Amino acid sequence: MGTPMLKKYGLGRVFDPEGAIVTHESVKKLASRVVDALNDYGVRAIAVHPMCCTVCRNGRIESMYLDNIRLMLENGLVPVLHGDVVMDLELKACVLSGDQIVPYLAKELKITRLGLGSAEDGVLDNNGKTVPEITPKTFEYFKRYIKGSGSTDVTGGMLGKVQELLELSKTSCITSYIFNARKEDNIYRFLNGESMGTQSVRTKGYEV
């Protein structure tokens, strides 16, 4: 929902106060729909808007207020974050992708397992088959098959997801998965510990 606004106002290249507000309000509406749907199914979800708790520097997260999120999790609430326009110390404002938010939260909250839901079964090779595992060492080989952002995605597409997860793998012991969230029961199965899709892990002995 926010992508057309990002393109219209050129956010990410220039600072436009009106564009920042309009885009933020747009993604808030989408987040509200997601939260409403989750609550309809009994998930105690609540929206947390990155614009209100995050500061970036040159497009990368500099700091994010997490005390409220920790308290939500401790008390049975499910915080729902989303891609947003946030304030930036160098750029005044920038586009912050959910693909960057998820690994940041995973590391800061010290989780051991991370999943990114996608419309594909994971990273696909040239034959359309799922690549079971990608590491920092094998990324250059598989990179040729990974698509970047499409015409409607300005945040990096599948390539952006893989790059963020590989960066996380270099600085943590978190195992990440990209899997098809559109298939029935896949989210449930993943949350119950099943491995699926493409796994991103740190290679033993890999030097950062």
mmCIF file of C-alpha atoms in Angstrom:
data_model
loop_
_atom_site.group_PDB
_atom_site.id
_atom_site.type_symbol
_atom_site.label_atom_id
_atom_site.label_comp_id
_atom_site.label_asym_id
_atom_site.label_seq_id
_atom_site.Cartn_x
_atom_site.Cartn_y
_atom_site.Cartn_z
ATOM 1 C CA MET A 1 0.000 0.000 0.000
ATOM 2 C CA GLY A 2 2.871 2.412 0.736
ATOM 3 C CA THR A 3 4.912 1.674 -2.387
ATOM 4 C CA PRO A 4 2.960 3.919 -4.801
ATOM 5 C CA MET A 5 3.385 6.799 -2.335
ATOM 6 C CA LEU A 6 7.109 6.169 -2.068
ATOM 7 C CA LYS A 7 7.417 6.434 -5.839
ATOM 8 C CA LYS A 8 5.103 9.444 -6.122
ATOM 9 C CA TYR A 9 7.019 11.541 -3.610
ATOM 10 C CA GLY A 10 10.493 10.190 -4.380
ATOM 11 C CA LEU A 11 11.090 9.177 -0.785
ATOM 12 C CA GLY A 12 14.484 7.590 -0.318
ATOM 13 C CA ARG A 13 15.999 10.181 -2.675
ATOM 14 C CA VAL A 14 14.644 13.448 -1.252
ATOM 15 C CA PHE A 15 12.898 14.559 1.930
ATOM 16 C CA ASP A 16 9.265 15.487 1.423
ATOM 17 C CA PRO A 17 7.266 16.185 4.625
ATOM 18 C CA GLU A 18 3.927 15.695 2.909
ATOM 19 C CA GLY A 19 5.110 12.478 1.291
ATOM 20 C CA ALA A 20 6.377 11.150 4.622
ATOM 21 C CA ILE A 21 3.032 11.798 6.292
ATOM 22 C CA VAL A 22 0.898 10.408 3.460
ATOM 23 C CA THR A 23 3.043 7.280 3.149
ATOM 24 C CA HIS A 24 3.059 6.688 6.902
ATOM 25 C CA GLU A 25 -0.721 7.003 7.071
ATOM 26 C CA SER A 26 -1.039 4.591 4.153
ATOM 27 C CA VAL A 27 1.036 1.837 5.772
ATOM 28 C CA LYS A 28 -0.767 2.418 9.073
ATOM 29 C CA LYS A 29 -4.049 1.570 7.348
ATOM 30 C CA LEU A 30 -2.578 -1.642 5.962
ATOM 31 C CA ALA A 31 -1.184 -2.576 9.380
ATOM 32 C CA SER A 32 -4.607 -1.963 10.893
ATOM 33 C CA ARG A 33 -6.172 -4.442 8.451
ATOM 34 C CA VAL A 34 -3.583 -7.075 9.343
ATOM 35 C CA VAL A 35 -4.075 -6.502 13.073
ATOM 36 C CA ASP A 36 -7.865 -6.683 12.725
ATOM 37 C CA ALA A 37 -7.604 -9.975 10.830
ATOM 38 C CA LEU A 38 -5.283 -11.464 13.447
ATOM 39 C CA ASN A 39 -7.560 -10.415 16.289
ATOM 40 C CA ASP A 40 -10.527 -11.925 14.469
ATOM 41 C CA TYR A 41 -8.686 -15.261 14.741
ATOM 42 C CA GLY A 42 -7.938 -14.833 18.430
ATOM 43 C CA VAL A 43 -4.379 -13.469 18.162
ATOM 44 C CA ARG A 44 -3.928 -10.608 20.616
ATOM 45 C CA ALA A 45 -2.245 -8.383 18.061
ATOM 46 C CA ILE A 46 -1.432 -4.704 18.305
ATOM 47 C CA ALA A 47 0.244 -2.413 15.766
ATOM 48 C CA VAL A 48 3.617 -0.831 16.536
ATOM 49 C CA HIS A 49 4.539 1.857 14.022
ATOM 50 C CA PRO A 50 8.307 2.185 13.333
ATOM 51 C CA MET A 51 7.917 5.926 12.602
ATOM 52 C CA CYS A 52 7.164 6.421 16.301
ATOM 53 C CA CYS A 53 10.001 4.366 17.782
ATOM 54 C CA THR A 54 12.878 4.170 15.275
ATOM 55 C CA VAL A 55 15.755 6.398 14.145
ATOM 56 C CA CYS A 56 17.938 5.521 11.161
ATOM 57 C CA ARG A 57 21.278 6.725 9.872
ATOM 58 C CA ASN A 58 21.760 6.610 6.097
ATOM 59 C CA GLY A 59 18.895 4.164 5.768
ATOM 60 C CA ARG A 60 20.049 1.717 8.445
ATOM 61 C CA ILE A 61 18.541 1.374 11.903
ATOM 62 C CA GLU A 62 20.488 3.416 14.436
ATOM 63 C CA SER A 63 18.148 2.819 17.369
ATOM 64 C CA MET A 64 14.708 1.428 18.087
ATOM 65 C CA TYR A 65 12.760 1.702 21.342
ATOM 66 C CA LEU A 66 12.015 -1.882 22.350
ATOM 67 C CA ASP A 67 10.940 -1.739 26.014
ATOM 68 C CA ASN A 68 7.274 -1.594 25.010
ATOM 69 C CA ILE A 69 7.685 -4.553 22.648
ATOM 70 C CA ARG A 70 9.365 -6.627 25.359
ATOM 71 C CA LEU A 71 6.525 -5.861 27.766
ATOM 72 C CA MET A 72 3.930 -6.738 25.127
ATOM 73 C CA LEU A 73 5.538 -10.122 24.541
ATOM 74 C CA GLU A 74 5.845 -10.799 28.274
ATOM 75 C CA ASN A 75 2.146 -10.085 28.734
ATOM 76 C CA GLY A 76 0.730 -12.112 25.854
ATOM 77 C CA LEU A 77 0.373 -9.393 23.235
ATOM 78 C CA VAL A 78 1.671 -9.819 19.680
ATOM 79 C CA PRO A 79 3.325 -6.651 18.341
ATOM 80 C CA VAL A 80 2.896 -6.170 14.597
ATOM 81 C CA LEU A 81 5.513 -3.954 12.935
ATOM 82 C CA HIS A 82 5.665 -2.991 9.279
ATOM 83 C CA GLY A 83 7.684 -1.175 6.660
ATOM 84 C CA ASP A 84 7.460 2.564 7.235
ATOM 85 C CA VAL A 85 8.932 5.993 6.661
ATOM 86 C CA VAL A 86 11.128 6.885 9.639
ATOM 87 C CA MET A 87 13.308 9.811 10.654
ATOM 88 C CA ASP A 88 16.953 9.626 9.583
ATOM 89 C CA LEU A 89 19.908 11.455 11.145
ATOM 90 C CA GLU A 90 21.556 12.003 7.754
ATOM 91 C CA LEU A 91 18.693 11.899 5.233
ATOM 92 C CA LYS A 92 15.998 13.550 7.418
ATOM 93 C CA ALA A 93 13.697 10.628 6.560
ATOM 94 C CA CYS A 94 14.123 7.272 4.872
ATOM 95 C CA VAL A 95 12.195 4.192 3.819
ATOM 96 C CA LEU A 96 12.631 1.397 6.363
ATOM 97 C CA SER A 97 11.787 -2.041 5.013
ATOM 98 C CA GLY A 98 10.262 -4.786 7.096
ATOM 99 C CA ASP A 99 13.085 -6.963 5.764
ATOM 100 C CA GLN A 100 15.512 -4.840 7.795
ATOM 101 C CA ILE A 101 13.272 -4.604 10.862
ATOM 102 C CA VAL A 102 12.850 -8.365 11.305
ATOM 103 C CA PRO A 103 16.571 -9.290 11.589
ATOM 104 C CA TYR A 104 17.171 -6.264 13.839
ATOM 105 C CA LEU A 105 14.451 -7.384 16.234
ATOM 106 C CA ALA A 106 15.651 -10.984 16.106
ATOM 107 C CA LYS A 107 19.137 -9.993 17.202
ATOM 108 C CA GLU A 108 18.067 -7.451 19.831
ATOM 109 C CA LEU A 109 15.469 -9.777 21.342
ATOM 110 C CA LYS A 110 17.956 -12.673 21.276
ATOM 111 C CA ILE A 111 15.825 -15.203 19.442
ATOM 112 C CA THR A 112 17.343 -18.355 17.934
ATOM 113 C CA ARG A 113 15.020 -18.975 14.979
ATOM 114 C CA LEU A 114 13.546 -16.552 12.450
ATOM 115 C CA GLY A 115 11.054 -16.973 9.619
ATOM 116 C CA LEU A 116 10.219 -14.698 6.705
ATOM 117 C CA GLY A 117 6.978 -15.501 4.939
ATOM 118 C CA SER A 118 7.057 -15.124 1.159
ATOM 119 C CA ALA A 119 4.899 -15.831 -1.887
ATOM 120 C CA GLU A 120 7.484 -18.418 -3.029
ATOM 121 C CA ASP A 121 8.658 -21.699 -1.514
ATOM 122 C CA GLY A 122 11.937 -20.023 -0.631
ATOM 123 C CA VAL A 123 14.845 -19.037 -2.863
ATOM 124 C CA LEU A 124 14.419 -20.778 -6.220
ATOM 125 C CA ASP A 125 17.176 -21.982 -8.536
ATOM 126 C CA ASN A 126 17.126 -21.716 -12.342
ATOM 127 C CA ASN A 127 14.877 -24.798 -12.516
ATOM 128 C CA GLY A 128 12.344 -23.330 -10.099
ATOM 129 C CA LYS A 129 13.357 -25.692 -7.311
ATOM 130 C CA THR A 130 13.818 -24.496 -3.743
ATOM 131 C CA VAL A 131 17.424 -23.959 -2.653
ATOM 132 C CA PRO A 132 17.520 -25.691 0.751
ATOM 133 C CA GLU A 133 20.336 -23.629 2.239
ATOM 134 C CA ILE A 134 22.280 -20.440 1.558
ATOM 135 C CA THR A 135 25.333 -19.350 3.535
ATOM 136 C CA PRO A 136 27.618 -16.322 3.186
ATOM 137 C CA LYS A 137 30.033 -18.591 1.295
ATOM 138 C CA THR A 138 27.488 -19.868 -1.236
ATOM 139 C CA PHE A 139 25.594 -16.606 -1.754
ATOM 140 C CA GLU A 140 27.607 -15.432 -4.769
ATOM 141 C CA TYR A 141 26.808 -18.660 -6.602
ATOM 142 C CA PHE A 142 23.055 -18.488 -5.925
ATOM 143 C CA LYS A 143 22.813 -14.713 -6.346
ATOM 144 C CA ARG A 144 22.361 -15.088 -10.122
ATOM 145 C CA TYR A 145 19.023 -16.810 -9.550
ATOM 146 C CA ILE A 146 17.637 -14.402 -6.949
ATOM 147 C CA LYS A 147 15.387 -11.633 -8.153
ATOM 148 C CA GLY A 148 15.690 -8.100 -6.857
ATOM 149 C CA SER A 149 12.795 -5.737 -6.465
ATOM 150 C CA GLY A 150 10.019 -5.976 -9.015
ATOM 151 C CA SER A 151 8.073 -3.097 -10.505
ATOM 152 C CA THR A 152 5.952 -2.715 -7.365
ATOM 153 C CA ASP A 153 8.588 -3.372 -4.700
ATOM 154 C CA VAL A 154 11.101 -0.656 -3.880
ATOM 155 C CA THR A 155 12.585 -2.414 -0.850
ATOM 156 C CA GLY A 156 14.673 -5.133 -2.481
ATOM 157 C CA GLY A 157 12.396 -8.078 -3.204
ATOM 158 C CA MET A 158 13.724 -11.585 -2.545
ATOM 159 C CA LEU A 159 17.325 -10.445 -3.003
ATOM 160 C CA GLY A 160 16.875 -7.862 -0.257
ATOM 161 C CA LYS A 161 15.485 -10.501 2.103
ATOM 162 C CA VAL A 162 18.377 -12.876 1.494
ATOM 163 C CA GLN A 163 20.997 -10.162 1.941
ATOM 164 C CA GLU A 164 19.493 -9.027 5.256
ATOM 165 C CA LEU A 165 19.367 -12.589 6.599
ATOM 166 C CA LEU A 166 22.918 -13.323 5.520
ATOM 167 C CA GLU A 167 24.156 -10.193 7.279
ATOM 168 C CA LEU A 168 22.370 -11.435 10.377
ATOM 169 C CA SER A 169 24.003 -14.846 10.036
ATOM 170 C CA LYS A 170 27.443 -13.220 10.069
ATOM 171 C CA THR A 171 26.928 -11.654 13.487
ATOM 172 C CA SER A 172 24.664 -14.117 15.300
ATOM 173 C CA CYS A 173 23.809 -17.783 15.717
ATOM 174 C CA ILE A 174 20.236 -17.238 14.515
ATOM 175 C CA THR A 175 18.977 -19.679 11.896
ATOM 176 C CA SER A 176 16.646 -18.006 9.397
ATOM 177 C CA TYR A 177 14.121 -19.424 6.947
ATOM 178 C CA ILE A 178 12.330 -17.999 3.910
ATOM 179 C CA PHE A 179 9.192 -20.028 3.236
ATOM 180 C CA ASN A 180 5.861 -19.852 1.438
ATOM 181 C CA ALA A 181 3.387 -18.215 3.816
ATOM 182 C CA ARG A 182 0.534 -18.533 1.312
ATOM 183 C CA LYS A 183 0.351 -22.304 1.603
ATOM 184 C CA GLU A 184 -2.181 -23.596 4.080
ATOM 185 C CA ASP A 185 -0.748 -24.457 7.512
ATOM 186 C CA ASN A 186 2.821 -23.380 6.616
ATOM 187 C CA ILE A 187 2.897 -20.597 9.217
ATOM 188 C CA TYR A 188 1.440 -22.935 11.836
ATOM 189 C CA ARG A 189 3.963 -25.641 10.953
ATOM 190 C CA PHE A 190 6.875 -23.222 11.093
ATOM 191 C CA LEU A 191 5.803 -21.829 14.467
ATOM 192 C CA ASN A 192 5.668 -25.409 15.734
ATOM 193 C CA GLY A 193 9.318 -25.967 14.885
ATOM 194 C CA GLU A 194 9.215 -27.449 11.390
ATOM 195 C CA SER A 195 11.987 -26.458 8.980
ATOM 196 C CA MET A 196 10.902 -25.417 5.505
ATOM 197 C CA GLY A 197 11.846 -23.281 2.531
ATOM 198 C CA THR A 198 15.368 -21.917 2.263
ATOM 199 C CA GLN A 199 17.520 -21.905 5.354
ATOM 200 C CA SER A 200 20.134 -19.202 5.929
ATOM 201 C CA VAL A 201 22.884 -20.130 8.355
ATOM 202 C CA ARG A 202 26.394 -19.086 9.249
ATOM 203 C CA THR A 203 29.091 -21.353 7.853
ATOM 204 C CA LYS A 204 31.155 -22.945 10.596
ATOM 205 C CA GLY A 205 34.458 -21.113 10.781
ATOM 206 C CA TYR A 206 33.236 -18.251 8.563
ATOM 207 C CA GLU A 207 35.274 -15.162 9.218
ATOM 208 C CA VAL A 208 33.439 -11.830 9.316
#
